[in-house]
XYZ file of C-alpha atoms in Angstrom:
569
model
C -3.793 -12.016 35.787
C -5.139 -9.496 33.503
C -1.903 -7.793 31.532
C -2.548 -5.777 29.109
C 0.310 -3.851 26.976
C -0.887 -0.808 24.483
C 1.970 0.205 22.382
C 3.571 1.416 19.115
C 7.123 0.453 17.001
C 9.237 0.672 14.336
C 7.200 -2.361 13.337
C 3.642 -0.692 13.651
C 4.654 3.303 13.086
C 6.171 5.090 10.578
C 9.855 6.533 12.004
C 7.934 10.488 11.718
C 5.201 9.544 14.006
C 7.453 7.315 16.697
C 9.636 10.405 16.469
C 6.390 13.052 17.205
C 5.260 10.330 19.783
C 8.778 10.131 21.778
C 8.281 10.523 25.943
C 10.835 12.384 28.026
C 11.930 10.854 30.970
C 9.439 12.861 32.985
C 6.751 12.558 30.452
C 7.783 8.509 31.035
C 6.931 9.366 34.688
C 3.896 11.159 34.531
C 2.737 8.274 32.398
C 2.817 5.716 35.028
C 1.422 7.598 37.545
C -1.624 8.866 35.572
C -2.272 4.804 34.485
C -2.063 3.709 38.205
C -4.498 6.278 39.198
C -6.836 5.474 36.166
C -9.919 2.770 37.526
C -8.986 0.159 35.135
C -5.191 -0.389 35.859
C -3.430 -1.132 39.456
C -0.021 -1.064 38.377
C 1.830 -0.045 35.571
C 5.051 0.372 33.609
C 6.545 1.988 30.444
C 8.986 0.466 28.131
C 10.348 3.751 25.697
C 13.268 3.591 23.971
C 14.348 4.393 20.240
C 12.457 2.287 18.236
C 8.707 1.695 20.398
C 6.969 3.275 23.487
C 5.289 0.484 25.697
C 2.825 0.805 28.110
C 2.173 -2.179 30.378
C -0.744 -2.183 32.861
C -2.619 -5.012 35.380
C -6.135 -4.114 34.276
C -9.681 -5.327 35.429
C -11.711 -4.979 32.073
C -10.426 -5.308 29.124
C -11.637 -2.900 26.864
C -11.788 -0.301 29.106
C -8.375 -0.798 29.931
C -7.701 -0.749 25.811
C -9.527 3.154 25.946
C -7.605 4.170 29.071
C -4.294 3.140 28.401
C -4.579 4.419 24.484
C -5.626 8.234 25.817
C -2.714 8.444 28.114
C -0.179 7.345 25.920
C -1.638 10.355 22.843
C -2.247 12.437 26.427
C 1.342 11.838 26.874
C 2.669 11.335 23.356
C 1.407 14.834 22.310
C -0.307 12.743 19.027
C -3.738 12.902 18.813
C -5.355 9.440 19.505
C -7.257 9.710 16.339
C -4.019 9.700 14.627
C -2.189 7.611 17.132
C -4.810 4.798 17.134
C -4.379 3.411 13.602
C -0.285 2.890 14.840
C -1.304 1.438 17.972
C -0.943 -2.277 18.554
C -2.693 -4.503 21.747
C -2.270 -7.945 23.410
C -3.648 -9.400 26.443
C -2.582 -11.954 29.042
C -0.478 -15.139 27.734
C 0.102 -12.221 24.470
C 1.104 -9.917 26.344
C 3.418 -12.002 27.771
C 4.797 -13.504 25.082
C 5.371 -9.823 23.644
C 7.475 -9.127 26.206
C 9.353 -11.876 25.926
C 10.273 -11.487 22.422
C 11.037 -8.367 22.931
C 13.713 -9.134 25.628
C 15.341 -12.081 23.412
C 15.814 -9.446 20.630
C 13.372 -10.753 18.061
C 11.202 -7.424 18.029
C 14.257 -4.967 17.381
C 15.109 -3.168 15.021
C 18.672 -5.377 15.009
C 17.397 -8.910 15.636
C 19.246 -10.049 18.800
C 20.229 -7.140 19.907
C 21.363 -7.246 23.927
C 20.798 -3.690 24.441
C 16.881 -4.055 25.113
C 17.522 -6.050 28.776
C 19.253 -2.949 30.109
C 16.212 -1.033 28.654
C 14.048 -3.631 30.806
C 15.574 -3.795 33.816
C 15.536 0.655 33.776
C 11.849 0.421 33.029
C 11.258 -2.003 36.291
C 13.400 0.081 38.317
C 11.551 3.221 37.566
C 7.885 1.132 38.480
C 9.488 -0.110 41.450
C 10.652 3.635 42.453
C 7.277 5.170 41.392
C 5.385 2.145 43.071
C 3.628 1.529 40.316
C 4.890 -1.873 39.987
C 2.628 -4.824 42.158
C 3.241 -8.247 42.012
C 2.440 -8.881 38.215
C 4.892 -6.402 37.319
C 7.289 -7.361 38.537
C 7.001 -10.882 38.133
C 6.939 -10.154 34.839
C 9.591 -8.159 33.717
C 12.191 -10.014 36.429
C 11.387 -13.049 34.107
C 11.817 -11.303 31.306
C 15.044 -10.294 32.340
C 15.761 -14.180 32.704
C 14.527 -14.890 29.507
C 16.126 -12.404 27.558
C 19.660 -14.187 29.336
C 18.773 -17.313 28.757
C 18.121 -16.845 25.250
C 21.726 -14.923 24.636
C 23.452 -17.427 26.723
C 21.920 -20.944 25.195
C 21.587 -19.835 21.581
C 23.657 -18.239 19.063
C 21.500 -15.686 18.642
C 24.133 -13.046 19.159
C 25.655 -13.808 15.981
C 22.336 -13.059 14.185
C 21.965 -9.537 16.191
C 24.500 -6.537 17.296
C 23.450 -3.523 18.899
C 22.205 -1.179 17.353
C 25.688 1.340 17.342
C 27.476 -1.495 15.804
C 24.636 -1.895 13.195
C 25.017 1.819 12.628
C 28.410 2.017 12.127
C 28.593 -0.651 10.159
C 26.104 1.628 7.854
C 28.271 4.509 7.842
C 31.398 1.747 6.445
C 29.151 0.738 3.772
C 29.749 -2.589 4.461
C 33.452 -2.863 5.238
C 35.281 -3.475 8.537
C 34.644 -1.128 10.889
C 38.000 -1.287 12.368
C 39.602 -0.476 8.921
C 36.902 2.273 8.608
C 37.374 3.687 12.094
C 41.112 3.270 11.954
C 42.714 6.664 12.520
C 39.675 8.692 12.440
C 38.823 11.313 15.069
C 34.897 10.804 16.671
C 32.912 13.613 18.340
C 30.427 11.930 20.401
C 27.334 14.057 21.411
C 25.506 13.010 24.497
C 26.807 10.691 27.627
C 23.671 8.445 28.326
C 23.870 4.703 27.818
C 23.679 4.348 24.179
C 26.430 7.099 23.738
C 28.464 5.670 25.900
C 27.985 2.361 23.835
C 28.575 4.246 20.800
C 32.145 5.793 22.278
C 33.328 2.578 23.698
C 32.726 0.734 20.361
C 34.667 3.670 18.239
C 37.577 3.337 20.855
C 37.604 -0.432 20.497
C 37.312 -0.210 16.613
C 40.630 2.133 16.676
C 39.754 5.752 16.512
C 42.538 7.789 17.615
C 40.031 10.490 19.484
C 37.247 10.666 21.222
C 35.470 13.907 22.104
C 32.270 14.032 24.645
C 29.894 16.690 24.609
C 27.047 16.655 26.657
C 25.076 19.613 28.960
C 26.151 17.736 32.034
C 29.940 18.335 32.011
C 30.537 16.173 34.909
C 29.059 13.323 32.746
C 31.107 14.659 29.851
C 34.253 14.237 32.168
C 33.243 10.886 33.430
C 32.787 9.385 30.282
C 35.904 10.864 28.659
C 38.114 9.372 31.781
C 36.161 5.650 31.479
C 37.564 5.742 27.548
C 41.057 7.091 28.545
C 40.819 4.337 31.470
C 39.932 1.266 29.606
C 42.060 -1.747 29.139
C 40.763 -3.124 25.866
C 41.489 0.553 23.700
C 43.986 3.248 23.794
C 42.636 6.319 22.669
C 42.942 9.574 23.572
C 39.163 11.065 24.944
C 38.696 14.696 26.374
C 35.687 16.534 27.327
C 33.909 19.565 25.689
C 30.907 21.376 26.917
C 27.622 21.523 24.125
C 29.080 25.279 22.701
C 31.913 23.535 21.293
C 30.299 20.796 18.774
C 30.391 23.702 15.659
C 34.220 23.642 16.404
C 34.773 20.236 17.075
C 32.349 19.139 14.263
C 34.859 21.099 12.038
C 37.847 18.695 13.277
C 35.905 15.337 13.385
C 35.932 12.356 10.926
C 32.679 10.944 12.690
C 29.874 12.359 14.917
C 27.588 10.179 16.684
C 24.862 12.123 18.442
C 22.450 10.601 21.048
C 20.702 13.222 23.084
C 17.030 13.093 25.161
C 16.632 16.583 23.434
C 13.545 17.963 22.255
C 14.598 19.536 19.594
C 17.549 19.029 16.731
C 20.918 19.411 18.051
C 22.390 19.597 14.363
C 20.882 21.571 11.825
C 21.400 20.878 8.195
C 23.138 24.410 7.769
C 25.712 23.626 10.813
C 26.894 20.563 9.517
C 27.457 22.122 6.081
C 29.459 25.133 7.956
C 31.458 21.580 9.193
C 31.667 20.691 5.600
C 32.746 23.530 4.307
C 35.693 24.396 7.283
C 36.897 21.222 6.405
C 36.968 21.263 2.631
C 36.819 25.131 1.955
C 34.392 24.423 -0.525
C 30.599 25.067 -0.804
C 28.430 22.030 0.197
C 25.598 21.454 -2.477
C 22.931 18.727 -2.488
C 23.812 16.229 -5.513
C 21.265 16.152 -7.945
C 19.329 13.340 -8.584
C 19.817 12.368 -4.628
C 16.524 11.027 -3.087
C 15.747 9.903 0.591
C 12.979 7.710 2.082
C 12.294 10.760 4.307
C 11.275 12.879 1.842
C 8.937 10.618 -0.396
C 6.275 11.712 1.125
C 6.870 15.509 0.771
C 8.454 14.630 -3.064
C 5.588 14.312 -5.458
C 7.667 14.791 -8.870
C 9.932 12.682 -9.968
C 13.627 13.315 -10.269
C 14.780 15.357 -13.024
C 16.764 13.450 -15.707
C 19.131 15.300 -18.067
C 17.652 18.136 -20.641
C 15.586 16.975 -23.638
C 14.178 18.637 -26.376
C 10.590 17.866 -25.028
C 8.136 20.274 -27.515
C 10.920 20.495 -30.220
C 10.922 16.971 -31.405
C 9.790 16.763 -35.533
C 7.418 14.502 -36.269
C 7.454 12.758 -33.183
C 3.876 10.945 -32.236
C 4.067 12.518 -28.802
C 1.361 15.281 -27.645
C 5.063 17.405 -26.847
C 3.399 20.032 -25.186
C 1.078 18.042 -22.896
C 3.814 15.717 -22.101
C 5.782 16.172 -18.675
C 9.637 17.269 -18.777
C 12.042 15.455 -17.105
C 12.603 12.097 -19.365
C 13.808 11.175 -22.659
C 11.108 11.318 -25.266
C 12.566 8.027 -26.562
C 12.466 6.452 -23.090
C 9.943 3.934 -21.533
C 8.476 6.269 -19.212
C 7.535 8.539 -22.356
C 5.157 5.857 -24.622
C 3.778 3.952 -21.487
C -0.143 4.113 -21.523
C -0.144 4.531 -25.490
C -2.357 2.898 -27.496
C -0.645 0.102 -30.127
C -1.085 2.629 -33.015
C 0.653 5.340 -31.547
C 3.460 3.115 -30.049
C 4.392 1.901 -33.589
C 4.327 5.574 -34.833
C 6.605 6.465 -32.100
C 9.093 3.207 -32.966
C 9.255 3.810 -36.352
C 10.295 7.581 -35.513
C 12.868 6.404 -32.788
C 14.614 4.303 -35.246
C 14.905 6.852 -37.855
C 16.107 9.236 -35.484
C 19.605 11.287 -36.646
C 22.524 9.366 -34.746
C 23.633 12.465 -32.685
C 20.533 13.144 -30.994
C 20.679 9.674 -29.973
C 23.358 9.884 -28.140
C 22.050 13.197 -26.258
C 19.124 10.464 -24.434
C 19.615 8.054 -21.898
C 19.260 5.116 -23.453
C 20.389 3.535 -27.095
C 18.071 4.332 -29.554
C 18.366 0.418 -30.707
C 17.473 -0.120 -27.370
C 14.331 2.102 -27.456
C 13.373 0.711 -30.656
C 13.342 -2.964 -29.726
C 11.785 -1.810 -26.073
C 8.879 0.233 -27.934
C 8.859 -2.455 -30.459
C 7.583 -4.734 -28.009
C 5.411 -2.363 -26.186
C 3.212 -2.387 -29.399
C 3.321 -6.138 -29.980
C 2.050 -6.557 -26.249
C -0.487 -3.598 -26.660
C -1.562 -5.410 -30.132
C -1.285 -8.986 -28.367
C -3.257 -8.507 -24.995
C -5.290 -5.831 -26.116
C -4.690 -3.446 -23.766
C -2.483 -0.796 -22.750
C 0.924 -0.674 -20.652
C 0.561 0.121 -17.478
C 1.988 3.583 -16.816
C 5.447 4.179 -15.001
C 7.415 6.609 -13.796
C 10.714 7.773 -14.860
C 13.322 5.848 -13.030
C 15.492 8.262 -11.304
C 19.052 9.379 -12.557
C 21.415 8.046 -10.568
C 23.650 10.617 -9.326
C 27.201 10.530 -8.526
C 28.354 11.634 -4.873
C 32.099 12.629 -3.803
C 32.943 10.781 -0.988
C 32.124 11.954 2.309
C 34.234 13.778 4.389
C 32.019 13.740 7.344
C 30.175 10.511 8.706
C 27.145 11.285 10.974
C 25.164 8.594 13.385
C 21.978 9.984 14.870
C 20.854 7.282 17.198
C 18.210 9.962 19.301
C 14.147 9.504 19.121
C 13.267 12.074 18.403
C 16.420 12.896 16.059
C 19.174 15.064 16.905
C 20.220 15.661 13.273
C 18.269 17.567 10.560
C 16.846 14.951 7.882
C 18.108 17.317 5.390
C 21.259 16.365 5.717
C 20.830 13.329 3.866
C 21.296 15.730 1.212
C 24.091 17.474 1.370
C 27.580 16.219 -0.724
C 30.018 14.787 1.785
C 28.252 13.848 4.002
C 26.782 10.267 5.035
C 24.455 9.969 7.376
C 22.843 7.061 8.857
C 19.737 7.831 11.232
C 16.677 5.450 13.041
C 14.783 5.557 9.575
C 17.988 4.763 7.349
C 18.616 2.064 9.974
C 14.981 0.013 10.038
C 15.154 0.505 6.003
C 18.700 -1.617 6.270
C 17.737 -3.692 8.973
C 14.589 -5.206 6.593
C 16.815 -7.012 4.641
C 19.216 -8.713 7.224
C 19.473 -12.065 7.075
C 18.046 -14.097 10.468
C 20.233 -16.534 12.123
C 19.153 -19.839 12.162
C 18.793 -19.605 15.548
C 16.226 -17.400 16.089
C 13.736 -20.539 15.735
C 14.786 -21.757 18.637
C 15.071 -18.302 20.499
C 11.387 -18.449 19.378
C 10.898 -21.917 21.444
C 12.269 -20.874 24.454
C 10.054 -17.903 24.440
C 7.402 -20.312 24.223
C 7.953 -22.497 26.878
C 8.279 -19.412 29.111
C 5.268 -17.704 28.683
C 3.539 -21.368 29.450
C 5.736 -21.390 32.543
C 4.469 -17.764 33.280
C 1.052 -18.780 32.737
C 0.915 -21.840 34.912
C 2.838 -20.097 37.578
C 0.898 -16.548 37.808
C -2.175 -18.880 37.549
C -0.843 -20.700 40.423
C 0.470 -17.824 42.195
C -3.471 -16.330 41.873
C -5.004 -19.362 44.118
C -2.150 -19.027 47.123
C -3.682 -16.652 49.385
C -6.941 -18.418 49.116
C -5.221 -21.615 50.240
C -2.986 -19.335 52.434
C -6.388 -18.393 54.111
C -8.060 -21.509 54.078
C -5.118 -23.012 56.198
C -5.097 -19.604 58.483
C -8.878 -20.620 59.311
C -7.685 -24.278 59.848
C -5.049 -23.121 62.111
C -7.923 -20.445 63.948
C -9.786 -23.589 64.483
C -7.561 -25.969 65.659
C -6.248 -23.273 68.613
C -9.755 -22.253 69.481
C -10.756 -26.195 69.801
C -7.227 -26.887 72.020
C -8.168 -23.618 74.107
C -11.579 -25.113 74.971
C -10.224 -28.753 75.421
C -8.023 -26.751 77.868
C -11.022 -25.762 79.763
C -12.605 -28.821 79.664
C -9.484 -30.841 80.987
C -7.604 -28.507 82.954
C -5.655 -31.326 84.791
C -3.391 -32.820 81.758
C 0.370 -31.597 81.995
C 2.639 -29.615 79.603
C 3.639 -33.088 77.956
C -0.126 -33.844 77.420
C -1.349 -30.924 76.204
C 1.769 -30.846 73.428
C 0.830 -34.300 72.139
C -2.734 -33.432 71.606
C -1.996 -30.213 69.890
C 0.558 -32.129 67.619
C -2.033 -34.685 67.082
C -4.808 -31.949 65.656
C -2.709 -30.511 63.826
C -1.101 -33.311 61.894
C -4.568 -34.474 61.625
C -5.417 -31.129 59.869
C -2.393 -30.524 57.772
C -2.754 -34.220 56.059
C -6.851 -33.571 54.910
C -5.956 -30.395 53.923
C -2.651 -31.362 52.031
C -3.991 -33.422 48.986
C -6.595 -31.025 48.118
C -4.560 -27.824 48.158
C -1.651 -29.915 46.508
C -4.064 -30.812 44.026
C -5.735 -27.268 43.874
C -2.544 -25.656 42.768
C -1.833 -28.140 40.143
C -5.385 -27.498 38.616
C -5.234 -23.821 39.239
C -1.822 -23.424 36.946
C -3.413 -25.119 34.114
C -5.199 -23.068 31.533
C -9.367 -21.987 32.646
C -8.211 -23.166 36.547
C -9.200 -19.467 37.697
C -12.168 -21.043 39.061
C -10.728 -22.704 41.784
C -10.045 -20.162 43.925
C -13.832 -19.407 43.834
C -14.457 -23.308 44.650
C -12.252 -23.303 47.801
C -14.227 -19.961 48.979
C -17.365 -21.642 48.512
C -17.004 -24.876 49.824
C -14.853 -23.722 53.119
C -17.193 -20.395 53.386
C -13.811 -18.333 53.255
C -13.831 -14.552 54.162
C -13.345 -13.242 50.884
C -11.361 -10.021 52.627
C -9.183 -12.307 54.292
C -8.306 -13.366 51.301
C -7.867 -10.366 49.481
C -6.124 -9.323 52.910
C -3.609 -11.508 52.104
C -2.932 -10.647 48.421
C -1.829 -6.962 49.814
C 0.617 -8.242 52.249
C 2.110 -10.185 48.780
C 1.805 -7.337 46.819
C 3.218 -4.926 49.606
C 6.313 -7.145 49.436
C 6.498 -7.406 45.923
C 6.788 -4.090 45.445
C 9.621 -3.533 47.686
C 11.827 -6.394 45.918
C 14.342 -5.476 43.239
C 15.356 -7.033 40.257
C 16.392 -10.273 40.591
């Protein structure tokens, strides 16, 4: 066995560059196809889904398996592998494994236990098995993953440390309430009919939204999905179907949106949700000031402007005014950071003589600023150095409540970042999700989630190890068998007078005679074989029984052949 996975995640990438990095279905395709046909890799399989792109390969060297498989996936990807590369994570055989593993139980999602990741599995086998790019280790391997990933959810609580990832969402957009008293009522426009929107639609109609609306460029799908809701025993809400022209309209009517697309580019645009906002409330939709987002720290050099000051028309203040930058109180921390103790005394003794009204124009007390600068300069005077330099901390603005709730659950996303600022609107995307999901508290179960996942991959290990001497014993017993028939034929020759009976018992004989030398030492074999460094006993057995070595790879096709026509298990 020589797996090797090459892959990025939420864990290893930056949301902007899994986003640039997303495969389409055929681009998922292509993938596979191009790895099988590379030297290093005989089969092959991709894992892609919101939150990592995966590809698994059965290679014969190592590193250049590494270079291969990392130049398809940029190839693919549409990153450059000089960029790609420093996102790019690797593991090899029993790691590999064990990746996989985890990855099925939950513990590498976003949402720690989440269950949607098997169904994610078992369509990435079923796409290797159609593609026949999947051989015998593929197969093997994701099928027990499959197992593993059940056996976790089934023997462990770990479902009550984990949800999917819509729930998870939602939850987000109720800021921490119920969803059902959230959803209660509310009218949901639901924008794409693939598995996770379906998820997403099923969960709103469970939680108690009085409408569902489908749009999606497949209207059969549309339909489909929209008669499954209407159909279902465990909600009663009324679901209908619209075609992808009519999300500006229905955008206008709905409470929530959740959009979950395989489009390429953004299906809502920061201006058409504010056209939403604005047929809803008749008012114009501004961004709040003060309002900043993860996404655009790294665009968003300043910092946030706090209210007015008199920067440059302070007298006698200690402060170089004109060389100092606007946007925070000239009484605040930010202001006398990185002064020497002198100055910072200056600037104390001119805070707390300050008039009393233009105290109360800054942000904080000028008592306040006095004892904070007061202290600044004993600590300067004490340690004999200066404070370190801050920022400003940001103004905290106020928003109006949002009229419109928006869940973008598509890699790439289907909903303009900029959104995020716009008033009334909340919006909870991949990147708003992994920055929640960081602080969510683990179940106490996921330790022994972990241990299972353990013991499997040492089951794996021992078995594919064990799995990798059978068609050398398979052929040492096919020479056996050759022998034993060409001795009977001759004995045959020799004796032609014994009778059916006879000739019966001495075949018998041989062959039980055969079968019990050869028993203990293949037994035994096998044992050895599955235990970690046993690969060399397949090359013993050809050695010492001067075994054909294409009969024996002859008989790891026929395995493989069938391998790759089974299904998941």
């Amino acid at each position: 066995m020589s797996l090797l996975v090459v892959g990025l995640s939420h864990r290893s990438a930056p949301v902007s560059v899994l986003e640039r990095a997303a495969l389409s279905a055929d681009a998922q395709i292509k993938l596979a196809q191009d790895t099988v046909a590379a030297e290093p890799a005989t089969e092959a399989a991709v894992l892609a889904t919101c939150n990592r792109i995966e590809l698994y390969a059965d290679v014969d060297k190592f590193h250049a398996g590494v270079a291969e498989l990392s130049t398809l996936l940029a190839q693919h990807s549409g990153v450059g592998l000089d960029e790609l590369t420093p996102y790019l994570y690797v593991h090899y055989e029993d790691r590999a494994v064990h990746h996989l593993f985890s990855v099925a139980c939950g513990l590498d999602s976003m949402v720690v236990g989440e269950g949607q990741i098997l169904g994610q599995i078992k369509d990435s086998l079923a796409r290797a098995q159609d593609l026949h790019t999947a051989g015998r280790l593929i197969n093997d391997l994701f099928q027990q993953a499959l197992r593993v990933g059940k056996r976790a959810h089934s023997e462990t609580g770990i479902d009550r440390a984990g949800q999917s990832l819509v729930t998870f969402g939602l939850e987000q957009l109720a800021a921490g309430g119920p969803v059902e008293d959230w959803a209660r009522g509310k009218k949901a426009l639901v924008i794409g009919a693939g598995s996770m929107s379906s998820l997403a639609a099923a969960t709103l109609a469970r939680a108690g939204v009085a409408e569902v609306v489908v749009a999606n460029r497949t209207q059969e799908r549309a339909e489909r999905l929209a008669q499954i809701l209407t159909e279902a025993e465990d909600a009663h809400v009324l679901a209908r179907a619209v075609p992808m022209d009519a999300v500006p309209d229905e955008l206008t009517r709905a409470d929530v949106a959740v959009s979950c697309t395989g489009a390429t580019g953004l299906v809502l645009g920061a201006e058409a949700v504010a056209a939403a906002v604005r047929g809803r409330t008749g008012e114009p939709v501004a961004e709040p000031a003060g309002v900043r987002r993860t996404a655009d720290r790294a665009a968003e050099t300043r910092p946030t402007p706090l209210p007015p000051t008199s920067v440059g028309t302070e007298d006698g203040c200690p402060l170089d005014l004109p060389a100092a930058a606007s946007g925070f109180s000239v009484m605040g921390e930010a202001a006398v950071a990185g002064m020497d103790a002198a100055t910072l005394e200056q600037h104390a003794a001119w805070v707390a003589g300050a008039p009393a009204e233009r105290r109360e124009t800054v942000r904080w007390t000028a008592g306040a600023d006095a004892e904070l600068i007061g202290a600044l300069a004993a600590t300067a005077a004490t340690v004999g150095r200066i404070p370190e330099r801050r920022r400003p901390e940001p103004v905290a603005a106020e928003r109006p409540e949002p009229v419109l709730f928006l869940l973008d659950l598509a890699m790439p996303r289907d909903i303009d970042a900029a959104v995020h600022r716009l008033a009334g609107v909340r919006l909870v995307d991949i990147e708003s999700l992994a920055e929640a999901s960081a602080d969510a508290p683990m179940a106490a179960d996921v330790d022994q989630v972990r241990r299972i996942v353990s013991d499997e991959v040492a089951a794996f290990g021992a078995a594919q190890r064990a799995a990798h001497i059978t068609p050398t014993v398979v052929a040492l017993r096919t020479m056996a068998a050759d022998v034993v028939a060409s001795e009977i034929a001759r004995l045959d020759g020799r004796l032609p007078g014994l009778d059916d009976k006879q000739r019966s018992e001495i075949r018998q004989t041989v062959h039980r005679v055969v079968d019990k030398l050869l028993h203990a030492p293949t037994v035994r074999v096998k044992q050895l074989a599955a235990e970690p460094g046993g690969a060399g006993y397949a090359d013993a057995l050809r050695t010492l029984f001067d075994l054909d070595q294409e009969t024996v790879a002859s008989v790891s096709r026929a395995e493989d052949s069938t391998d790759k026509n089974r299904g998941p298990r």
